[in-house]
């Protein structure tokens, strides 16, 4: 299924692309390499000068290294293209402030406390905010077993992904079908006793 057909003719003016790749390291840690670009189709006149169409306004990289508990043990930021060269691209070292944060424990709140506003780069900080869900996807079946009907070994604890999104709610149809052991019984799902 794709989006509906636009109701009016359109002309592409701007593309923001985000790419995140996760790497398992030989030392047992994981690297998440995040990349964001902003590219205008036409020439753009900035206070710092003309940026030709097709050339990135932003070409930014962020790498975090996490342990298997999703605690950040290292962070690095690099700005290859920025609107204000010599200014924007000096903020990279500030992203070491992410070290010690855990992606699953108040991460977005702590990230904003440390790197919002003039303490960081708006685009790098925004990019960092999506790292928790990317890490969860990377860890699923590699670090954390997902345990479904296709898994021979059944877990003693509820799989981590249940009750984390609309589709995998324990009182819903997907859990009843793919994780039947963990389906929650509610008034609407409990069978009504029949008269003998």
PDB file of N, CA, C and O in Angstrom, residues 130-185:
ATOM      1  N   UNK A 130      15.977   9.410  17.021  1.00  0.00           N
ATOM      2  CA  UNK A 130      15.396   8.199  16.445  1.00  0.00           C
ATOM      3  C   UNK A 130      16.284   6.965  16.640  1.00  0.00           C
ATOM      4  O   UNK A 130      15.944   5.871  16.204  1.00  0.00           O
ATOM      5  N   UNK A 131      17.401   7.120  17.320  1.00  0.00           N
ATOM      6  CA  UNK A 131      18.314   5.995  17.524  1.00  0.00           C
ATOM      7  C   UNK A 131      17.738   4.881  18.409  1.00  0.00           C
ATOM      8  O   UNK A 131      18.033   3.710  18.165  1.00  0.00           O
ATOM      9  N   UNK A 132      16.916   5.172  19.428  1.00  0.00           N
ATOM     10  CA  UNK A 132      16.404   4.068  20.238  1.00  0.00           C
ATOM     11  C   UNK A 132      15.641   3.014  19.433  1.00  0.00           C
ATOM     12  O   UNK A 132      15.896   1.821  19.575  1.00  0.00           O
ATOM     13  N   UNK A 133      14.726   3.435  18.574  1.00  0.00           N
ATOM     14  CA  UNK A 133      13.952   2.441  17.825  1.00  0.00           C
ATOM     15  C   UNK A 133      14.820   1.733  16.788  1.00  0.00           C
ATOM     16  O   UNK A 133      14.602   0.552  16.505  1.00  0.00           O
ATOM     17  N   UNK A 134      15.814   2.413  16.246  1.00  0.00           N
ATOM     18  CA  UNK A 134      16.734   1.749  15.316  1.00  0.00           C
ATOM     19  C   UNK A 134      17.539   0.680  16.043  1.00  0.00           C
ATOM     20  O   UNK A 134      17.771  -0.413  15.522  1.00  0.00           O
ATOM     21  N   UNK A 135      17.956   0.974  17.267  1.00  0.00           N
ATOM     22  CA  UNK A 135      18.713   0.001  18.055  1.00  0.00           C
ATOM     23  C   UNK A 135      17.855  -1.209  18.400  1.00  0.00           C
ATOM     24  O   UNK A 135      18.320  -2.350  18.330  1.00  0.00           O
ATOM     25  N   UNK A 136      16.610  -0.980  18.748  1.00  0.00           N
ATOM     26  CA  UNK A 136      15.707  -2.089  19.062  1.00  0.00           C
ATOM     27  C   UNK A 136      15.563  -2.999  17.842  1.00  0.00           C
ATOM     28  O   UNK A 136      15.631  -4.230  17.958  1.00  0.00           O
ATOM     29  N   UNK A 137      15.374  -2.404  16.672  1.00  0.00           N
ATOM     30  CA  UNK A 137      15.273  -3.214  15.453  1.00  0.00           C
ATOM     31  C   UNK A 137      16.554  -3.999  15.213  1.00  0.00           C
ATOM     32  O   UNK A 137      16.518  -5.160  14.803  1.00  0.00           O
ATOM     33  N   UNK A 138      17.694  -3.385  15.450  1.00  0.00           N
ATOM     34  CA  UNK A 138      18.974  -4.064  15.247  1.00  0.00           C
ATOM     35  C   UNK A 138      19.151  -5.217  16.235  1.00  0.00           C
ATOM     36  O   UNK A 138      19.646  -6.287  15.870  1.00  0.00           O
ATOM     37  N   UNK A 139      18.743  -5.010  17.468  1.00  0.00           N
ATOM     38  CA  UNK A 139      18.942  -6.016  18.510  1.00  0.00           C
ATOM     39  C   UNK A 139      17.962  -7.182  18.402  1.00  0.00           C
ATOM     40  O   UNK A 139      18.240  -8.270  18.887  1.00  0.00           O
ATOM     41  N   UNK A 140      16.783  -6.956  17.782  1.00  0.00           N
ATOM     42  CA  UNK A 140      15.769  -8.007  17.669  1.00  0.00           C
ATOM     43  C   UNK A 140      16.335  -9.205  16.916  1.00  0.00           C
ATOM     44  O   UNK A 140      16.791  -9.088  15.785  1.00  0.00           O
ATOM     45  N   UNK A 141      16.311 -10.339  17.578  1.00  0.00           N
ATOM     46  CA  UNK A 141      16.792 -11.630  17.079  1.00  0.00           C
ATOM     47  C   UNK A 141      18.306 -11.742  17.027  1.00  0.00           C
ATOM     48  O   UNK A 141      18.815 -12.829  16.803  1.00  0.00           O
ATOM     49  N   UNK A 142      19.036 -10.647  17.205  1.00  0.00           N
ATOM     50  CA  UNK A 142      20.492 -10.730  17.278  1.00  0.00           C
ATOM     51  C   UNK A 142      20.950 -10.742  18.737  1.00  0.00           C
ATOM     52  O   UNK A 142      21.776 -11.554  19.125  1.00  0.00           O
ATOM     53  N   UNK A 143      20.406  -9.826  19.510  1.00  0.00           N
ATOM     54  CA  UNK A 143      20.756  -9.725  20.928  1.00  0.00           C
ATOM     55  C   UNK A 143      19.577 -10.192  21.781  1.00  0.00           C
ATOM     56  O   UNK A 143      19.761 -10.908  22.757  1.00  0.00           O
ATOM     57  N   UNK A 144      18.380  -9.773  21.410  1.00  0.00           N
ATOM     58  CA  UNK A 144      17.170 -10.130  22.153  1.00  0.00           C
ATOM     59  C   UNK A 144      16.331 -11.094  21.326  1.00  0.00           C
ATOM     60  O   UNK A 144      15.942 -10.759  20.211  1.00  0.00           O
ATOM     61  N   UNK A 145      16.024 -12.267  21.844  1.00  0.00           N
ATOM     62  CA  UNK A 145      15.149 -13.170  21.093  1.00  0.00           C
ATOM     63  C   UNK A 145      13.723 -12.607  21.050  1.00  0.00           C
ATOM     64  O   UNK A 145      13.266 -11.993  22.013  1.00  0.00           O
ATOM     65  N   UNK A 146      13.048 -12.804  19.941  1.00  0.00           N
ATOM     66  CA  UNK A 146      11.687 -12.274  19.809  1.00  0.00           C
ATOM     67  C   UNK A 146      10.621 -13.306  20.162  1.00  0.00           C
ATOM     68  O   UNK A 146       9.493 -12.945  20.410  1.00  0.00           O
ATOM     69  N   UNK A 147      10.956 -14.578  20.188  1.00  0.00           N
ATOM     70  CA  UNK A 147      10.051 -15.645  20.607  1.00  0.00           C
ATOM     71  C   UNK A 147       8.649 -15.513  20.031  1.00  0.00           C
ATOM     72  O   UNK A 147       7.786 -14.860  20.592  1.00  0.00           O
ATOM     73  N   UNK A 148       8.421 -16.162  18.929  1.00  0.00           N
ATOM     74  CA  UNK A 148       7.083 -16.215  18.364  1.00  0.00           C
ATOM     75  C   UNK A 148       6.738 -17.670  18.069  1.00  0.00           C
ATOM     76  O   UNK A 148       7.449 -18.579  18.489  1.00  0.00           O
ATOM     77  N   UNK A 149       5.649 -17.925  17.364  1.00  0.00           N
ATOM     78  CA  UNK A 149       5.241 -19.302  17.065  1.00  0.00           C
ATOM     79  C   UNK A 149       6.298 -20.059  16.271  1.00  0.00           C
ATOM     80  O   UNK A 149       6.320 -21.283  16.279  1.00  0.00           O
ATOM     81  N   UNK A 150       7.163 -19.348  15.559  1.00  0.00           N
ATOM     82  CA  UNK A 150       8.202 -19.993  14.763  1.00  0.00           C
ATOM     83  C   UNK A 150       9.398 -20.413  15.615  1.00  0.00           C
ATOM     84  O   UNK A 150      10.285 -21.098  15.138  1.00  0.00           O
ATOM     85  N   UNK A 151       9.407 -20.016  16.872  1.00  0.00           N
ATOM     86  CA  UNK A 151      10.527 -20.318  17.767  1.00  0.00           C
ATOM     87  C   UNK A 151      10.232 -21.594  18.545  1.00  0.00           C
ATOM     88  O   UNK A 151       9.180 -21.708  19.174  1.00  0.00           O
ATOM     89  N   UNK A 152      11.154 -22.530  18.505  1.00  0.00           N
ATOM     90  CA  UNK A 152      10.955 -23.801  19.203  1.00  0.00           C
ATOM     91  C   UNK A 152      10.981 -23.611  20.717  1.00  0.00           C
ATOM     92  O   UNK A 152      10.185 -24.200  21.441  1.00  0.00           O
ATOM     93  N   UNK A 153      11.894 -22.787  21.207  1.00  0.00           N
ATOM     94  CA  UNK A 153      12.025 -22.562  22.647  1.00  0.00           C
ATOM     95  C   UNK A 153      11.043 -21.479  23.072  1.00  0.00           C
ATOM     96  O   UNK A 153      11.008 -20.400  22.489  1.00  0.00           O
ATOM     97  N   UNK A 154      10.244 -21.775  24.056  1.00  0.00           N
ATOM     98  CA  UNK A 154       9.281 -20.790  24.545  1.00  0.00           C
ATOM     99  C   UNK A 154       9.861 -20.071  25.772  1.00  0.00           C
ATOM    100  O   UNK A 154      10.436 -20.709  26.650  1.00  0.00           O
ATOM    101  N   UNK A 155       9.703 -18.766  25.832  1.00  0.00           N
ATOM    102  CA  UNK A 155      10.297 -17.991  26.926  1.00  0.00           C
ATOM    103  C   UNK A 155       9.505 -18.096  28.213  1.00  0.00           C
ATOM    104  O   UNK A 155       8.325 -18.422  28.212  1.00  0.00           O
ATOM    105  N   UNK A 156      10.191 -17.776  29.311  1.00  0.00           N
ATOM    106  CA  UNK A 156       9.533 -17.706  30.616  1.00  0.00           C
ATOM    107  C   UNK A 156       9.036 -16.293  30.883  1.00  0.00           C
ATOM    108  O   UNK A 156       8.149 -16.093  31.685  1.00  0.00           O
ATOM    109  N   UNK A 157       9.645 -15.309  30.189  1.00  0.00           N
ATOM    110  CA  UNK A 157       9.237 -13.914  30.346  1.00  0.00           C
ATOM    111  C   UNK A 157       8.602 -13.422  29.053  1.00  0.00           C
ATOM    112  O   UNK A 157       8.939 -13.899  27.972  1.00  0.00           O
ATOM    113  N   UNK A 158       7.710 -12.461  29.176  1.00  0.00           N
ATOM    114  CA  UNK A 158       7.025 -11.902  28.014  1.00  0.00           C
ATOM    115  C   UNK A 158       8.055 -11.305  27.044  1.00  0.00           C
ATOM    116  O   UNK A 158       8.937 -10.566  27.479  1.00  0.00           O
ATOM    117  N   UNK A 159       7.960 -11.618  25.750  1.00  0.00           N
ATOM    118  CA  UNK A 159       8.883 -11.038  24.778  1.00  0.00           C
ATOM    119  C   UNK A 159       8.887  -9.505  24.850  1.00  0.00           C
ATOM    120  O   UNK A 159       7.839  -8.879  25.035  1.00  0.00           O
ATOM    121  N   UNK A 160      10.074  -8.921  24.699  1.00  0.00           N
ATOM    122  CA  UNK A 160      10.257  -7.482  24.915  1.00  0.00           C
ATOM    123  C   UNK A 160       9.365  -6.616  24.044  1.00  0.00           C
ATOM    124  O   UNK A 160       8.989  -5.523  24.427  1.00  0.00           O
ATOM    125  N   UNK A 161       9.012  -7.069  22.848  1.00  0.00           N
ATOM    126  CA  UNK A 161       8.301  -6.216  21.891  1.00  0.00           C
ATOM    127  C   UNK A 161       6.794  -6.123  22.158  1.00  0.00           C
ATOM    128  O   UNK A 161       6.133  -5.242  21.612  1.00  0.00           O
ATOM    129  N   UNK A 162       6.266  -7.000  22.995  1.00  0.00           N
ATOM    130  CA  UNK A 162       4.824  -6.975  23.244  1.00  0.00           C
ATOM    131  C   UNK A 162       4.443  -5.771  24.100  1.00  0.00           C
ATOM    132  O   UNK A 162       5.146  -5.388  25.015  1.00  0.00           O
ATOM    133  N   UNK A 163       3.307  -5.183  23.752  1.00  0.00           N
ATOM    134  CA  UNK A 163       2.771  -3.971  24.386  1.00  0.00           C
ATOM    135  C   UNK A 163       3.650  -2.737  24.161  1.00  0.00           C
ATOM    136  O   UNK A 163       3.582  -1.777  24.925  1.00  0.00           O
ATOM    137  N   UNK A 164       4.439  -2.758  23.104  1.00  0.00           N
ATOM    138  CA  UNK A 164       5.272  -1.589  22.760  1.00  0.00           C
ATOM    139  C   UNK A 164       4.719  -0.829  21.555  1.00  0.00           C
ATOM    140  O   UNK A 164       5.229   0.219  21.200  1.00  0.00           O
ATOM    141  N   UNK A 165       3.689  -1.390  20.891  1.00  0.00           N
ATOM    142  CA  UNK A 165       3.078  -0.692  19.756  1.00  0.00           C
ATOM    143  C   UNK A 165       1.637  -1.181  19.590  1.00  0.00           C
ATOM    144  O   UNK A 165       1.238  -2.175  20.199  1.00  0.00           O
ATOM    145  N   UNK A 166       0.899  -0.499  18.752  1.00  0.00           N
ATOM    146  CA  UNK A 166      -0.511  -0.813  18.519  1.00  0.00           C
ATOM    147  C   UNK A 166      -0.715  -2.262  18.066  1.00  0.00           C
ATOM    148  O   UNK A 166      -1.580  -2.961  18.582  1.00  0.00           O
ATOM    149  N   UNK A 167       0.063  -2.711  17.092  1.00  0.00           N
ATOM    150  CA  UNK A 167      -0.138  -4.050  16.529  1.00  0.00           C
ATOM    151  C   UNK A 167       0.174  -5.155  17.531  1.00  0.00           C
ATOM    152  O   UNK A 167      -0.473  -6.206  17.512  1.00  0.00           O
ATOM    153  N   UNK A 168       1.155  -4.934  18.402  1.00  0.00           N
ATOM    154  CA  UNK A 168       1.576  -5.992  19.315  1.00  0.00           C
ATOM    155  C   UNK A 168       1.041  -5.808  20.729  1.00  0.00           C
ATOM    156  O   UNK A 168       1.696  -6.148  21.716  1.00  0.00           O
ATOM    157  N   UNK A 169      -0.163  -5.283  20.827  1.00  0.00           N
ATOM    158  CA  UNK A 169      -0.814  -5.170  22.131  1.00  0.00           C
ATOM    159  C   UNK A 169      -1.303  -6.556  22.542  1.00  0.00           C
ATOM    160  O   UNK A 169      -1.809  -7.318  21.720  1.00  0.00           O
ATOM    161  N   UNK A 170      -1.115  -6.887  23.800  1.00  0.00           N
ATOM    162  CA  UNK A 170      -1.408  -8.252  24.239  1.00  0.00           C
ATOM    163  C   UNK A 170      -2.896  -8.579  24.253  1.00  0.00           C
ATOM    164  O   UNK A 170      -3.255  -9.752  24.376  1.00  0.00           O
ATOM    165  N   UNK A 171      -3.757  -7.595  24.079  1.00  0.00           N
ATOM    166  CA  UNK A 171      -5.183  -7.896  23.962  1.00  0.00           C
ATOM    167  C   UNK A 171      -5.659  -7.787  22.516  1.00  0.00           C
ATOM    168  O   UNK A 171      -6.847  -7.678  22.249  1.00  0.00           O
ATOM    169  N   UNK A 172      -4.705  -7.875  21.576  1.00  0.00           N
ATOM    170  CA  UNK A 172      -5.053  -7.724  20.167  1.00  0.00           C
ATOM    171  C   UNK A 172      -4.872  -8.991  19.345  1.00  0.00           C
ATOM    172  O   UNK A 172      -4.336 -10.004  19.803  1.00  0.00           O
ATOM    173  N   UNK A 173      -5.299  -8.895  18.110  1.00  0.00           N
ATOM    174  CA  UNK A 173      -5.301 -10.033  17.197  1.00  0.00           C
ATOM    175  C   UNK A 173      -3.927 -10.538  16.797  1.00  0.00           C
ATOM    176  O   UNK A 173      -3.744 -11.754  16.630  1.00  0.00           O
ATOM    177  N   UNK A 174      -2.945  -9.661  16.626  1.00  0.00           N
ATOM    178  CA  UNK A 174      -1.612 -10.110  16.215  1.00  0.00           C
ATOM    179  C   UNK A 174      -0.976 -10.969  17.303  1.00  0.00           C
ATOM    180  O   UNK A 174      -0.375 -12.015  17.010  1.00  0.00           O
ATOM    181  N   UNK A 175      -1.115 -10.560  18.547  1.00  0.00           N
ATOM    182  CA  UNK A 175      -0.557 -11.352  19.643  1.00  0.00           C
ATOM    183  C   UNK A 175      -1.313 -12.677  19.755  1.00  0.00           C
ATOM    184  O   UNK A 175      -0.699 -13.738  19.929  1.00  0.00           O
ATOM    185  N   UNK A 176      -2.629 -12.651  19.600  1.00  0.00           N
ATOM    186  CA  UNK A 176      -3.405 -13.891  19.656  1.00  0.00           C
ATOM    187  C   UNK A 176      -2.951 -14.863  18.570  1.00  0.00           C
ATOM    188  O   UNK A 176      -2.881 -16.070  18.809  1.00  0.00           O
ATOM    189  N   UNK A 177      -2.589 -14.345  17.420  1.00  0.00           N
ATOM    190  CA  UNK A 177      -2.186 -15.208  16.304  1.00  0.00           C
ATOM    191  C   UNK A 177      -0.725 -15.647  16.377  1.00  0.00           C
ATOM    192  O   UNK A 177      -0.407 -16.808  16.141  1.00  0.00           O
ATOM    193  N   UNK A 178       0.179 -14.722  16.675  1.00  0.00           N
ATOM    194  CA  UNK A 178       1.607 -15.009  16.584  1.00  0.00           C
ATOM    195  C   UNK A 178       2.284 -15.272  17.933  1.00  0.00           C
ATOM    196  O   UNK A 178       3.369 -15.843  17.968  1.00  0.00           O
ATOM    197  N   UNK A 179       1.662 -14.838  19.024  1.00  0.00           N
ATOM    198  CA  UNK A 179       2.204 -15.032  20.375  1.00  0.00           C
ATOM    199  C   UNK A 179       1.086 -15.490  21.307  1.00  0.00           C
ATOM    200  O   UNK A 179       0.808 -14.847  22.322  1.00  0.00           O
ATOM    201  N   UNK A 180       0.400 -16.571  20.998  1.00  0.00           N
ATOM    202  CA  UNK A 180      -0.823 -16.933  21.731  1.00  0.00           C
ATOM    203  C   UNK A 180      -0.622 -17.129  23.235  1.00  0.00           C
ATOM    204  O   UNK A 180      -1.534 -16.863  24.019  1.00  0.00           O
ATOM    205  N   UNK A 181       0.563 -17.543  23.618  1.00  0.00           N
ATOM    206  CA  UNK A 181       0.825 -17.746  25.049  1.00  0.00           C
ATOM    207  C   UNK A 181       0.691 -16.452  25.841  1.00  0.00           C
ATOM    208  O   UNK A 181       0.395 -16.462  27.029  1.00  0.00           O
ATOM    209  N   UNK A 182       0.904 -15.319  25.180  1.00  0.00           N
ATOM    210  CA  UNK A 182       0.968 -14.043  25.879  1.00  0.00           C
ATOM    211  C   UNK A 182      -0.273 -13.172  25.682  1.00  0.00           C
ATOM    212  O   UNK A 182      -0.279 -12.021  26.079  1.00  0.00           O
ATOM    213  N   UNK A 183      -1.314 -13.741  25.098  1.00  0.00           N
ATOM    214  CA  UNK A 183      -2.514 -12.943  24.886  1.00  0.00           C
ATOM    215  C   UNK A 183      -3.156 -12.623  26.236  1.00  0.00           C
ATOM    216  O   UNK A 183      -3.228 -13.466  27.124  1.00  0.00           O
ATOM    217  N   UNK A 184      -3.537 -11.380  26.409  1.00  0.00           N
ATOM    218  CA  UNK A 184      -4.176 -10.938  27.655  1.00  0.00           C
ATOM    219  C   UNK A 184      -5.667 -11.200  27.565  1.00  0.00           C
ATOM    220  O   UNK A 184      -6.299 -10.904  26.548  1.00  0.00           O
ATOM    221  N   UNK A 185      -6.216 -11.721  28.609  1.00  0.00           N
ATOM    222  CA  UNK A 185      -7.648 -11.954  28.660  1.00  0.00           C
ATOM    223  C   UNK A 185      -8.326 -10.712  29.229  1.00  0.00           C
ATOM    224  O   UNK A 185      -7.952 -10.203  30.264  1.00  0.00           O
TER     225      UNK A 185
END
